Amino acid sequence: MTRTRQPSIRKLPAAWRRQAKTLRKYGGQALATALERCADELEGTIQERDDTTYSLTDAARESGYSSAHLGRLVRDGKIPNAGRPNAPRIARRHLPRKARAEPRLAEKSRRGHLSNAQIVQSIISKGIE
């Protein structure tokens, strides 16, 4: 049996819009409209999340880098300052991420079997990670 790869959260709205187009082609207007609205809502949520700004302390916790290192990156212009001079903030979309250890095989296989509905339910219940 061939396993189909699930789209990433960022690619999900486009995938839903393609599915909506197919549904509409075969007369599924109401379902297509619902899927397009879900895509719009998810895009809005992703955009809102990416626009969130963090203090250096919170950014350090989120990224895995020290606040001093992040402060240097902002001062050097490598990360845009989303705050004020002497009170820097970093937008989530610009946060560097420290590489993490590879997840265990059992965790990987569980993630590979998520349906779109399970992804959406996870986003609703836990938020986007």
PDB file of C-alpha atoms in Angstrom:
ATOM      1  CA  MET A   1       0.000   0.000   0.000  1.00  0.00           C
ATOM      2  CA  THR A   2       1.343   3.420  -0.942  1.00  0.00           C
ATOM      3  CA  ARG A   3       1.174   6.095   1.691  1.00  0.00           C
ATOM      4  CA  THR A   4       0.291   9.595   0.527  1.00  0.00           C
ATOM      5  CA  ARG A   5       2.184  12.422   2.116  1.00  0.00           C
ATOM      6  CA  GLN A   6       0.088  15.000   3.957  1.00  0.00           C
ATOM      7  CA  PRO A   7       0.684  18.664   3.079  1.00  0.00           C
ATOM      8  CA  SER A   8       2.356  20.940   5.598  1.00  0.00           C
ATOM      9  CA  ILE A   9       0.122  23.360   7.464  1.00  0.00           C
ATOM     10  CA  ARG A  10       1.306  26.243   5.267  1.00  0.00           C
ATOM     11  CA  LYS A  11       0.448  24.302   2.092  1.00  0.00           C
ATOM     12  CA  LEU A  12      -2.895  23.077   3.395  1.00  0.00           C
ATOM     13  CA  PRO A  13      -4.994  26.102   2.302  1.00  0.00           C
ATOM     14  CA  ALA A  14      -3.795  25.732  -1.303  1.00  0.00           C
ATOM     15  CA  ALA A  15      -4.511  21.986  -1.191  1.00  0.00           C
ATOM     16  CA  TRP A  16      -8.017  22.699   0.133  1.00  0.00           C
ATOM     17  CA  ARG A  17      -8.611  25.232  -2.638  1.00  0.00           C
ATOM     18  CA  ARG A  18      -7.576  22.654  -5.262  1.00  0.00           C
ATOM     19  CA  GLN A  19      -9.976  20.163  -3.686  1.00  0.00           C
ATOM     20  CA  ALA A  20     -12.718  22.827  -3.665  1.00  0.00           C
ATOM     21  CA  LYS A  21     -12.148  23.463  -7.368  1.00  0.00           C
ATOM     22  CA  THR A  22     -12.579  19.763  -8.081  1.00  0.00           C
ATOM     23  CA  LEU A  23     -15.708  19.593  -5.919  1.00  0.00           C
ATOM     24  CA  ARG A  24     -17.193  22.601  -7.694  1.00  0.00           C
ATOM     25  CA  LYS A  25     -16.427  21.007 -11.067  1.00  0.00           C
ATOM     26  CA  TYR A  26     -18.585  18.034 -10.082  1.00  0.00           C
ATOM     27  CA  GLY A  27     -21.446  20.001  -8.541  1.00  0.00           C
ATOM     28  CA  GLY A  28     -20.346  20.147  -4.905  1.00  0.00           C
ATOM     29  CA  GLN A  29     -20.891  23.901  -4.522  1.00  0.00           C
ATOM     30  CA  ALA A  30     -21.707  23.906  -0.802  1.00  0.00           C
ATOM     31  CA  LEU A  31     -18.785  21.660   0.120  1.00  0.00           C
ATOM     32  CA  ALA A  32     -16.437  23.670  -2.087  1.00  0.00           C
ATOM     33  CA  THR A  33     -17.511  26.910  -0.428  1.00  0.00           C
ATOM     34  CA  ALA A  34     -17.038  25.408   3.046  1.00  0.00           C
ATOM     35  CA  LEU A  35     -13.554  24.176   2.119  1.00  0.00           C
ATOM     36  CA  GLU A  36     -12.596  27.596   0.735  1.00  0.00           C
ATOM     37  CA  ARG A  37     -13.779  29.277   3.928  1.00  0.00           C
ATOM     38  CA  CYS A  38     -11.702  26.828   5.983  1.00  0.00           C
ATOM     39  CA  ALA A  39      -8.692  27.661   3.795  1.00  0.00           C
ATOM     40  CA  ASP A  40      -9.273  31.394   4.331  1.00  0.00           C
ATOM     41  CA  GLU A  41      -9.553  30.947   8.098  1.00  0.00           C
ATOM     42  CA  LEU A  42      -6.425  28.823   8.299  1.00  0.00           C
ATOM     43  CA  GLU A  43      -4.451  31.336   6.209  1.00  0.00           C
ATOM     44  CA  GLY A  44      -5.630  34.117   8.494  1.00  0.00           C
ATOM     45  CA  THR A  45      -4.578  32.151  11.561  1.00  0.00           C
ATOM     46  CA  ILE A  46      -1.150  31.416  10.085  1.00  0.00           C
ATOM     47  CA  GLN A  47      -0.698  35.100   9.154  1.00  0.00           C
ATOM     48  CA  GLU A  48      -1.762  36.239  12.623  1.00  0.00           C
ATOM     49  CA  ARG A  49       0.635  33.763  14.199  1.00  0.00           C
ATOM     50  CA  ASP A  50       3.520  34.884  11.978  1.00  0.00           C
ATOM     51  CA  ASP A  51       2.814  38.537  12.844  1.00  0.00           C
ATOM     52  CA  THR A  52       3.054  37.829  16.588  1.00  0.00           C
ATOM     53  CA  THR A  53       6.066  39.573  18.111  1.00  0.00           C
ATOM     54  CA  TYR A  54       8.143  38.434  21.053  1.00  0.00           C
ATOM     55  CA  SER A  55      10.398  40.147  23.539  1.00  0.00           C
ATOM     56  CA  LEU A  56      13.969  38.856  23.428  1.00  0.00           C
ATOM     57  CA  THR A  57      13.277  36.689  26.485  1.00  0.00           C
ATOM     58  CA  ASP A  58      10.194  35.103  24.939  1.00  0.00           C
ATOM     59  CA  ALA A  59      11.922  34.812  21.560  1.00  0.00           C
ATOM     60  CA  ALA A  60      14.795  32.961  23.241  1.00  0.00           C
ATOM     61  CA  ARG A  61      12.367  30.509  24.819  1.00  0.00           C
ATOM     62  CA  GLU A  62      10.604  29.998  21.485  1.00  0.00           C
ATOM     63  CA  SER A  63      13.705  29.696  19.292  1.00  0.00           C
ATOM     64  CA  GLY A  64      16.187  27.886  21.515  1.00  0.00           C
ATOM     65  CA  TYR A  65      18.780  30.657  21.116  1.00  0.00           C
ATOM     66  CA  SER A  66      19.834  32.928  23.973  1.00  0.00           C
ATOM     67  CA  SER A  67      18.315  36.381  24.286  1.00  0.00           C
ATOM     68  CA  ALA A  68      21.827  37.869  24.038  1.00  0.00           C
ATOM     69  CA  HIS A  69      22.418  36.121  20.711  1.00  0.00           C
ATOM     70  CA  LEU A  70      19.027  37.218  19.383  1.00  0.00           C
ATOM     71  CA  GLY A  71      19.728  40.773  20.537  1.00  0.00           C
ATOM     72  CA  ARG A  72      23.009  40.722  18.593  1.00  0.00           C
ATOM     73  CA  LEU A  73      21.203  39.473  15.476  1.00  0.00           C
ATOM     74  CA  VAL A  74      18.729  42.360  15.764  1.00  0.00           C
ATOM     75  CA  ARG A  75      21.505  44.942  16.383  1.00  0.00           C
ATOM     76  CA  ASP A  76      23.469  43.594  13.404  1.00  0.00           C
ATOM     77  CA  GLY A  77      20.381  43.843  11.188  1.00  0.00           C
ATOM     78  CA  LYS A  78      20.245  40.104  10.511  1.00  0.00           C
ATOM     79  CA  ILE A  79      16.758  39.980  12.053  1.00  0.00           C
ATOM     80  CA  PRO A  80      14.390  42.949  11.641  1.00  0.00           C
ATOM     81  CA  ASN A  81      13.446  44.768  14.833  1.00  0.00           C
ATOM     82  CA  ALA A  82       9.667  44.598  15.176  1.00  0.00           C
ATOM     83  CA  GLY A  83       9.836  46.782  18.299  1.00  0.00           C
ATOM     84  CA  ARG A  84      11.441  50.094  19.203  1.00  0.00           C
ATOM     85  CA  PRO A  85      15.078  51.089  19.663  1.00  0.00           C
ATOM     86  CA  ASN A  86      16.265  49.814  23.057  1.00  0.00           C
ATOM     87  CA  ALA A  87      13.117  47.635  23.292  1.00  0.00           C
ATOM     88  CA  PRO A  88      13.535  45.139  20.441  1.00  0.00           C
ATOM     89  CA  ARG A  89      10.904  42.602  19.517  1.00  0.00           C
ATOM     90  CA  ILE A  90      11.119  39.813  16.978  1.00  0.00           C
ATOM     91  CA  ALA A  91       8.260  38.698  14.737  1.00  0.00           C
ATOM     92  CA  ARG A  92       7.677  34.956  14.887  1.00  0.00           C
ATOM     93  CA  ARG A  93       8.239  34.660  11.125  1.00  0.00           C
ATOM     94  CA  HIS A  94      11.814  35.958  11.592  1.00  0.00           C
ATOM     95  CA  LEU A  95      12.774  33.749  14.531  1.00  0.00           C
ATOM     96  CA  PRO A  96      15.709  31.478  13.827  1.00  0.00           C
ATOM     97  CA  ARG A  97      15.144  27.910  14.979  1.00  0.00           C
ATOM     98  CA  LYS A  98      17.742  25.726  16.559  1.00  0.00           C
ATOM     99  CA  ALA A  99      17.854  22.307  14.999  1.00  0.00           C
ATOM    100  CA  ARG A 100      16.294  19.746  17.266  1.00  0.00           C
ATOM    101  CA  ALA A 101      17.121  16.104  17.629  1.00  0.00           C
ATOM    102  CA  GLU A 102      15.386  13.869  15.102  1.00  0.00           C
ATOM    103  CA  PRO A 103      12.057  12.585  16.507  1.00  0.00           C
ATOM    104  CA  ARG A 104      11.910   8.937  17.389  1.00  0.00           C
ATOM    105  CA  LEU A 105      10.724   6.579  14.666  1.00  0.00           C
ATOM    106  CA  ALA A 106       7.432   5.860  16.486  1.00  0.00           C
ATOM    107  CA  GLU A 107       6.657   9.594  16.623  1.00  0.00           C
ATOM    108  CA  LYS A 108       7.476   9.985  12.930  1.00  0.00           C
ATOM    109  CA  SER A 109       5.210   7.153  11.845  1.00  0.00           C
ATOM    110  CA  ARG A 110       2.287   8.485  13.891  1.00  0.00           C
ATOM    111  CA  ARG A 111       2.626  11.901  12.244  1.00  0.00           C
ATOM    112  CA  GLY A 112       2.675  10.379   8.768  1.00  0.00           C
ATOM    113  CA  HIS A 113      -0.852   9.012   9.144  1.00  0.00           C
ATOM    114  CA  LEU A 114      -2.718  12.210   9.999  1.00  0.00           C
ATOM    115  CA  SER A 115      -5.691  13.094   7.847  1.00  0.00           C
ATOM    116  CA  ASN A 116      -6.550  16.686   6.964  1.00  0.00           C
ATOM    117  CA  ALA A 117      -9.386  16.526   9.491  1.00  0.00           C
ATOM    118  CA  GLN A 118      -6.969  15.399  12.221  1.00  0.00           C
ATOM    119  CA  ILE A 119      -4.583  18.244  11.361  1.00  0.00           C
ATOM    120  CA  VAL A 120      -7.390  20.796  11.578  1.00  0.00           C
ATOM    121  CA  GLN A 121      -8.649  19.316  14.854  1.00  0.00           C
ATOM    122  CA  SER A 122      -5.114  19.494  16.266  1.00  0.00           C
ATOM    123  CA  ILE A 123      -4.800  23.143  15.200  1.00  0.00           C
ATOM    124  CA  ILE A 124      -8.138  23.970  16.794  1.00  0.00           C
ATOM    125  CA  SER A 125      -7.358  22.222  20.070  1.00  0.00           C
ATOM    126  CA  LYS A 126      -3.645  23.033  20.479  1.00  0.00           C
ATOM    127  CA  GLY A 127      -2.911  25.922  18.164  1.00  0.00           C
ATOM    128  CA  ILE A 128      -0.265  25.892  15.459  1.00  0.00           C
ATOM    129  CA  GLU A 129       3.203  24.852  16.551  1.00  0.00           C
TER     130      GLU A 129
END
